[in-house]
């Protein structure tokens, strides 16, 4: 090795120190390294500031390299020193405290600063950006003394800041200039769904608002807008983008545009001066995410270590929103410019939206909401740029409906070893495979400790788990799959622990059972809400914000953002006076469409959100629960009331069952039907619980499904009396409630546990009666939600915004 050269780095941040880590491995001892960093801290994971603010993560947890690391590697660190000038003639840098350091090679890694809107009053106390530990601490301190916060900017940073401030107990309003949140990453649909979810968490939004002036004496008191309105606040966090730190480079005469201009080898316009990270501009792009910066860093480290490299040619980026408890992913082209085609999948019940964007048969973009498990696979296809002709539906739908779960693993298996799996930490598939195959890592935790994969935002955990399955094979049998990426516990373990420890709130479950994401996500929050309600029916207070849009508004959201109203019509039997009332209400509220549903109910479609409570009041009928995971309808035929074939009173039985079990919360939606004879006109054998009359009694059928996965029922038993129908029905539904996984339809559950098992449990009269008793207790706690909202002014307020809600379709 040649004589030791002096390498000086300006900036002690994520990108720069990553280069140093590589150099120490590739060419140990080649450089005498000196680092200047403005912040008085060792190198830390800036990404994790969002988690620190949101709670559950300590500052000490986010240090990447501690003080000892610098000492052990012989690195001189000037922490708290800002370099103010570069003397290119005498090849030295000078810090604001007058420290000078000579270099043979200079590396500029100064990152970015938060872009602060130059508003009059922006210099007041309480106006900050969100970029470093200091900002995080200011927010934490402010929340102890003040109540109101405004975040300007509804991008990734703004929303993560807002979530953190909410967790700190502040009343938070996000002010956004665009009509859509995360407009640089999401299309309008995903953005509206995101807004709905965040509103449910208590976040407030002012969209299409342009800030004009910050008011207050010394400290901020309010923010006014160009439309003349104003909002009171004690804190303003600006999150409207970033500005590369280029001043020192510019003053030294380097070519600078938005960032410091670099070529494919991260060389600046001056010999022996390199730049890396957010401060650079490569092929016209200044990146603001770590994955591309780490890619740049890997190339630069090779260059500086004298190793072969083909150079850095640019990155296709992807983003995931963290800490918000909402799964959002975006990669490449997220909108649909001319020349592209797109395919979309929407599931309003589970709050899932998926879109892929294609150009010339190649995948060029993807937006995922609610289920982002396919993110890495789709990103890899975008990066490869190969034709996906004929596979488009599989990419969207196969993954979307879980049909290609194994396809996902196949795809991971096909990825090249150098594909990055963990963007935050720049960990490739090859590195993870090596950890599993050669270093004995057989759990996500072990891989995290060994490679750092999944150590930051946690978004890559599904892929790490997938690789674990591929490479560890049987050895991974002991590695458990959690209900979502926030926990390794499965449904049964969670329910058992909740019972054993008497856990009573979602927060408590997440804390005690050590959720990796303290806020949970859109999968675990609603499922915990269900399990807690099921286990503690008399004590648990339903957490409305953990429910999906439809269940929060007690109406079905339509694709144009309006809602549909389906009043309860027991057994599908109505009367002229009830029909007149419905018609009058429909006319009064100018309902554009009145339609019968497949379950024999009347659907009033196209209702504005703000009209919902007034309409319910005038209808004076209970909710038909045509939304959400609960008992929907009991379909009936006319039975022996009019039909000459009828052997039993199907209508009477249908009405009785609907009155017994209405308002019932379940793991998934539940549909019933009653037919008056084996001709089965009510199609009872494709329902969750189907009743078919026979001579002298009733056949009880279970586990049917007439939807996407068609399944005929299994015969459970035959009973003689109406009371028996009700008791067996209640016991069956309660067993399903107690044992199924949240979101599992009876058709899947019955197949999983087997009809023989269900028969065995329910044949036991004592057990059956106990189950029936428990379902009654559960139902008796629940009031009609429409009536509850009509009577409660606070709840009614949720319906008062005039903005349309997120437009989604089933
Ligand atoms: C709250 C938050 C959350 C984020 N979340 C994500 C995420 O989830 N995913 C993602 O990919 N990205 C995320 N980012 C962005 C990511 O943190 C940055 O892309 C990354 O930190 C940039 O690395 P860098 O080394 O270029 O700059 P930095 O990490 O900013 O480091 C630059 C360092 O240089 C110092 N410096 C500047 N000028 C001088 C000078 N003249 N003298 C000495 N020192 C100087 C700065 O003080 C700073 O410490 C997030 C950013 C924030 C703020
Ligand atoms: N999860 C993540 O990946 C993550 C999290 C935090 C930050 N980051 C990165 O940190 C950087 C900063 O994030 P960011 O969200 O500030 O940047 P951004 O550019 O992604 O978003 C800024 C948002 O502010 C809005 N905006 C601009 N001017 C405004 C104004 N005057 N009033 C109201 N809104 C205005 C824009 O429409 C934009 O949506 C980005 O590079 C981002 O990628 C990433
Ligand atoms: S199922 Fe039997 S009773 Fe009911 S309408 Fe059909 S034929 Fe009549
Ligand atoms: S992608 Fe964020 S931790 Fe891996």
Tab-separated table of C-alpha atoms in Angstrom, residues 436-695:
chain	number	residue	atom	x	y	z
A	436	UNK	CA	-28.297	-16.770	6.939
A	437	UNK	CA	-26.154	-19.334	5.163
A	438	UNK	CA	-22.740	-18.642	6.664
A	439	UNK	CA	-23.245	-16.765	9.894
A	440	UNK	CA	-25.990	-18.816	11.483
A	441	UNK	CA	-28.655	-16.069	11.461
A	442	UNK	CA	-32.033	-17.810	11.587
A	443	UNK	CA	-34.319	-15.024	12.721
A	444	UNK	CA	-35.109	-11.486	11.599
A	445	UNK	CA	-33.563	-10.232	14.845
A	446	UNK	CA	-30.311	-12.059	14.193
A	447	UNK	CA	-30.150	-10.755	10.625
A	448	UNK	CA	-30.829	-7.256	11.904
A	449	UNK	CA	-27.981	-7.497	14.419
A	450	UNK	CA	-25.620	-8.939	11.852
A	451	UNK	CA	-26.381	-6.845	8.742
A	452	UNK	CA	-28.512	-3.879	9.912
A	453	UNK	CA	-31.247	-4.970	7.477
A	454	UNK	CA	-34.645	-3.930	8.951
A	455	UNK	CA	-32.928	-1.936	11.707
A	456	UNK	CA	-34.328	1.446	10.655
A	457	UNK	CA	-37.815	2.007	9.267
A	458	UNK	CA	-38.608	-1.722	9.367
A	459	UNK	CA	-40.227	-1.524	5.926
A	460	UNK	CA	-38.042	-4.298	4.491
A	461	UNK	CA	-39.002	-6.837	7.160
A	462	UNK	CA	-41.342	-8.844	4.874
A	463	UNK	CA	-38.518	-9.302	2.361
A	464	UNK	CA	-36.040	-10.256	5.084
A	465	UNK	CA	-38.562	-12.815	6.339
A	466	UNK	CA	-39.019	-14.073	2.770
A	467	UNK	CA	-35.272	-14.556	2.344
A	468	UNK	CA	-35.137	-16.314	5.671
A	469	UNK	CA	-37.711	-18.802	4.423
A	470	UNK	CA	-35.822	-19.325	1.182
A	471	UNK	CA	-32.375	-19.829	2.694
A	472	UNK	CA	-33.012	-21.209	6.166
A	473	UNK	CA	-35.604	-23.742	4.996
A	474	UNK	CA	-36.459	-26.054	7.882
A	475	UNK	CA	-34.166	-24.205	10.243
A	476	UNK	CA	-36.586	-21.347	10.089
A	477	UNK	CA	-39.435	-23.462	11.413
A	478	UNK	CA	-38.888	-21.928	14.800
A	479	UNK	CA	-39.062	-18.431	13.340
A	480	UNK	CA	-42.577	-17.230	13.924
A	481	UNK	CA	-44.626	-15.110	11.588
A	482	UNK	CA	-46.314	-12.220	13.287
A	483	UNK	CA	-49.727	-10.850	12.347
A	484	UNK	CA	-47.864	-7.966	10.678
A	485	UNK	CA	-44.390	-6.457	10.483
A	486	UNK	CA	-44.768	-4.854	13.928
A	487	UNK	CA	-44.608	-8.113	15.903
A	488	UNK	CA	-43.406	-11.690	15.630
A	489	UNK	CA	-46.429	-12.897	17.594
A	490	UNK	CA	-49.195	-14.669	15.737
A	491	UNK	CA	-52.919	-14.272	16.356
A	492	UNK	CA	-53.228	-17.067	18.900
A	493	UNK	CA	-50.223	-15.907	20.905
A	494	UNK	CA	-51.524	-12.347	21.015
A	495	UNK	CA	-54.997	-13.388	22.128
A	496	UNK	CA	-53.502	-15.713	24.768
A	497	UNK	CA	-51.224	-12.966	26.099
A	498	UNK	CA	-54.051	-10.421	26.196
A	499	UNK	CA	-56.090	-12.879	28.262
A	500	UNK	CA	-53.218	-13.967	30.494
A	501	UNK	CA	-51.996	-10.483	31.299
A	502	UNK	CA	-55.394	-8.821	31.261
A	503	UNK	CA	-54.310	-6.228	28.676
A	504	UNK	CA	-57.129	-3.779	28.048
A	505	UNK	CA	-56.019	-1.240	25.417
A	506	UNK	CA	-54.263	-1.324	22.061
A	507	UNK	CA	-51.446	0.834	23.412
A	508	UNK	CA	-50.976	-1.519	26.341
A	509	UNK	CA	-50.806	-4.552	24.062
A	510	UNK	CA	-48.235	-2.864	21.845
A	511	UNK	CA	-46.098	-1.760	24.783
A	512	UNK	CA	-46.232	-4.946	26.800
A	513	UNK	CA	-45.829	-7.259	23.836
A	514	UNK	CA	-42.987	-5.069	22.523
A	515	UNK	CA	-44.275	-4.027	19.130
A	516	UNK	CA	-41.351	-2.955	16.899
A	517	UNK	CA	-43.432	-0.056	15.598
A	518	UNK	CA	-44.936	1.656	18.646
A	519	UNK	CA	-47.848	3.029	16.620
A	520	UNK	CA	-48.681	-0.263	14.997
A	521	UNK	CA	-49.851	-0.370	11.399
A	522	UNK	CA	-53.060	-0.600	9.401
A	523	UNK	CA	-53.042	-4.385	9.821
A	524	UNK	CA	-52.478	-4.788	13.552
A	525	UNK	CA	-54.465	-1.828	14.860
A	526	UNK	CA	-57.887	-2.953	13.564
A	527	UNK	CA	-57.179	-6.574	14.458
A	528	UNK	CA	-56.186	-5.685	18.033
A	529	UNK	CA	-59.275	-3.513	18.247
A	530	UNK	CA	-61.340	-6.543	17.306
A	531	UNK	CA	-59.574	-9.029	19.624
A	532	UNK	CA	-59.830	-6.696	22.612
A	533	UNK	CA	-63.540	-6.087	21.952
A	534	UNK	CA	-64.152	-9.795	21.542
A	535	UNK	CA	-62.279	-10.708	24.740
A	536	UNK	CA	-63.561	-7.901	26.976
A	537	UNK	CA	-67.044	-7.131	25.614
A	538	UNK	CA	-68.255	-5.325	28.711
A	539	UNK	CA	-65.105	-3.291	29.398
A	540	UNK	CA	-63.341	-2.511	26.163
A	541	UNK	CA	-64.057	0.838	24.563
A	542	UNK	CA	-63.979	0.484	20.805
A	543	UNK	CA	-61.132	2.528	19.287
A	544	UNK	CA	-62.898	4.112	16.353
A	545	UNK	CA	-59.709	5.517	14.833
A	546	UNK	CA	-58.404	1.968	14.420
A	547	UNK	CA	-61.289	1.090	12.139
A	548	UNK	CA	-61.420	1.563	8.387
A	549	UNK	CA	-63.238	4.491	6.818
A	550	UNK	CA	-66.589	2.756	6.298
A	551	UNK	CA	-66.788	1.627	9.896
A	552	UNK	CA	-65.876	5.076	11.142
A	553	UNK	CA	-68.578	6.757	9.078
A	554	UNK	CA	-71.051	3.894	9.354
A	555	UNK	CA	-71.720	4.099	5.664
A	556	UNK	CA	-70.099	2.717	2.540
A	557	UNK	CA	-67.775	5.159	0.813
A	558	UNK	CA	-68.209	5.299	-2.954
A	559	UNK	CA	-65.751	5.998	-5.709
A	560	UNK	CA	-66.702	9.687	-5.937
A	561	UNK	CA	-66.229	10.186	-2.184
A	562	UNK	CA	-69.970	10.154	-1.382
A	563	UNK	CA	-71.547	7.469	0.793
A	564	UNK	CA	-74.345	4.945	0.547
A	565	UNK	CA	-76.983	4.557	3.229
A	566	UNK	CA	-78.607	1.160	3.826
A	567	UNK	CA	-81.157	1.166	6.647
A	568	UNK	CA	-81.910	-2.099	8.452
A	569	UNK	CA	-84.923	-3.853	6.917
A	570	UNK	CA	-85.306	-7.039	8.937
A	571	UNK	CA	-85.581	-10.144	6.790
A	572	UNK	CA	-86.005	-7.920	3.734
A	573	UNK	CA	-89.599	-7.245	4.713
A	574	UNK	CA	-90.836	-3.656	4.559
A	575	UNK	CA	-94.199	-1.873	4.462
A	576	UNK	CA	-95.855	0.842	2.358
A	577	UNK	CA	-95.405	3.426	5.134
A	578	UNK	CA	-91.705	2.578	5.568
A	579	UNK	CA	-91.201	2.735	1.807
A	580	UNK	CA	-92.926	6.147	1.697
A	581	UNK	CA	-90.634	7.425	4.441
A	582	UNK	CA	-87.529	6.168	2.632
A	583	UNK	CA	-88.762	7.731	-0.613
A	584	UNK	CA	-89.365	11.086	1.102
A	585	UNK	CA	-85.915	11.097	2.657
A	586	UNK	CA	-84.358	10.131	-0.674
A	587	UNK	CA	-86.171	13.025	-2.357
A	588	UNK	CA	-85.370	15.535	0.357
A	589	UNK	CA	-81.642	14.769	0.257
A	590	UNK	CA	-81.642	14.490	-3.533
A	591	UNK	CA	-80.278	10.958	-3.459
A	592	UNK	CA	-79.126	10.287	-7.023
A	593	UNK	CA	-79.650	6.514	-6.968
A	594	UNK	CA	-81.943	4.183	-5.029
A	595	UNK	CA	-81.235	0.509	-5.584
A	596	UNK	CA	-81.987	-2.919	-4.130
A	597	UNK	CA	-78.869	-4.701	-2.876
A	598	UNK	CA	-78.013	-8.350	-3.471
A	599	UNK	CA	-79.108	-8.939	0.127
A	600	UNK	CA	-82.652	-7.589	-0.459
A	601	UNK	CA	-82.138	-4.183	1.128
A	602	UNK	CA	-82.605	-0.628	-0.155
A	603	UNK	CA	-79.441	1.278	-0.889
A	604	UNK	CA	-79.508	5.082	-1.090
A	605	UNK	CA	-76.386	5.966	-3.038
A	606	UNK	CA	-74.531	9.233	-3.537
A	607	UNK	CA	-75.089	10.795	-0.098
A	608	UNK	CA	-72.794	13.601	1.019
A	609	UNK	CA	-70.843	12.949	4.215
A	610	UNK	CA	-72.303	15.979	5.980
A	611	UNK	CA	-75.863	14.788	5.188
A	612	UNK	CA	-75.435	11.362	6.780
A	613	UNK	CA	-76.528	12.106	10.386
A	614	UNK	CA	-79.483	14.251	9.230
A	615	UNK	CA	-80.628	11.503	6.891
A	616	UNK	CA	-80.351	8.843	9.563
A	617	UNK	CA	-82.355	11.048	11.906
A	618	UNK	CA	-85.165	11.454	9.382
A	619	UNK	CA	-85.163	7.801	8.419
A	620	UNK	CA	-85.470	6.852	12.096
A	621	UNK	CA	-84.348	3.312	11.273
A	622	UNK	CA	-81.357	1.369	12.613
A	623	UNK	CA	-78.182	1.012	10.595
A	624	UNK	CA	-78.225	-1.869	8.115
A	625	UNK	CA	-74.490	-2.327	8.760
A	626	UNK	CA	-73.888	-2.721	5.050
A	627	UNK	CA	-70.272	-1.788	5.724
A	628	UNK	CA	-67.633	-3.301	7.920
A	629	UNK	CA	-66.941	-6.615	9.550
A	630	UNK	CA	-70.284	-7.387	11.147
A	631	UNK	CA	-73.592	-9.065	10.510
A	632	UNK	CA	-74.832	-7.726	7.172
A	633	UNK	CA	-78.197	-9.068	6.061
A	634	UNK	CA	-80.412	-12.079	6.525
A	635	UNK	CA	-81.863	-12.894	3.140
A	636	UNK	CA	-85.183	-14.729	3.111
A	637	UNK	CA	-87.559	-16.332	0.699
A	638	UNK	CA	-91.293	-16.019	1.270
A	639	UNK	CA	-91.466	-19.483	2.853
A	640	UNK	CA	-94.748	-20.998	3.857
A	641	UNK	CA	-96.327	-17.554	4.358
A	642	UNK	CA	-97.200	-17.461	0.652
A	643	UNK	CA	-95.216	-20.085	-1.230
A	644	UNK	CA	-97.000	-23.338	-1.902
A	645	UNK	CA	-93.781	-25.330	-1.528
A	646	UNK	CA	-92.787	-23.757	1.763
A	647	UNK	CA	-92.514	-26.043	4.770
A	648	UNK	CA	-91.493	-23.431	7.381
A	649	UNK	CA	-91.832	-19.706	8.055
A	650	UNK	CA	-88.613	-18.491	6.397
A	651	UNK	CA	-89.540	-14.807	6.764
A	652	UNK	CA	-90.286	-15.109	10.482
A	653	UNK	CA	-87.058	-17.030	11.067
A	654	UNK	CA	-85.051	-14.496	9.025
A	655	UNK	CA	-86.465	-11.551	10.959
A	656	UNK	CA	-85.858	-13.296	14.276
A	657	UNK	CA	-82.226	-14.108	13.396
A	658	UNK	CA	-81.572	-10.583	12.134
A	659	UNK	CA	-82.972	-9.067	15.329
A	660	UNK	CA	-80.928	-11.523	17.430
A	661	UNK	CA	-77.573	-10.869	15.820
A	662	UNK	CA	-77.695	-7.342	14.348
A	663	UNK	CA	-74.835	-5.043	15.435
A	664	UNK	CA	-72.593	-8.093	15.879
A	665	UNK	CA	-68.877	-7.412	15.366
A	666	UNK	CA	-67.069	-10.287	13.732
A	667	UNK	CA	-63.627	-11.079	12.302
A	668	UNK	CA	-65.088	-10.482	8.829
A	669	UNK	CA	-68.498	-9.729	7.349
A	670	UNK	CA	-71.195	-12.306	8.053
A	671	UNK	CA	-74.171	-13.034	5.812
A	672	UNK	CA	-77.170	-15.219	6.613
A	673	UNK	CA	-80.056	-16.567	4.574
A	674	UNK	CA	-83.181	-18.587	5.270
A	675	UNK	CA	-84.973	-20.686	2.643
A	676	UNK	CA	-88.430	-22.066	3.292
A	677	UNK	CA	-87.791	-25.415	1.574
A	678	UNK	CA	-84.919	-27.336	-0.070
A	679	UNK	CA	-85.531	-25.465	-3.342
A	680	UNK	CA	-83.387	-22.906	-1.529
A	681	UNK	CA	-84.521	-19.728	-3.296
A	682	UNK	CA	-82.666	-17.578	-0.748
A	683	UNK	CA	-79.360	-19.240	-1.750
A	684	UNK	CA	-78.659	-20.171	1.865
A	685	UNK	CA	-75.904	-22.618	0.924
A	686	UNK	CA	-73.482	-19.898	-0.110
A	687	UNK	CA	-73.862	-17.939	3.126
A	688	UNK	CA	-71.792	-17.899	6.304
A	689	UNK	CA	-74.758	-19.350	8.138
A	690	UNK	CA	-77.522	-20.737	5.943
A	691	UNK	CA	-80.809	-22.182	7.107
A	692	UNK	CA	-82.869	-24.446	4.862
A	693	UNK	CA	-86.289	-25.638	5.957
A	694	UNK	CA	-87.169	-29.292	5.679
A	695	UNK	CA	-90.244	-31.175	6.770
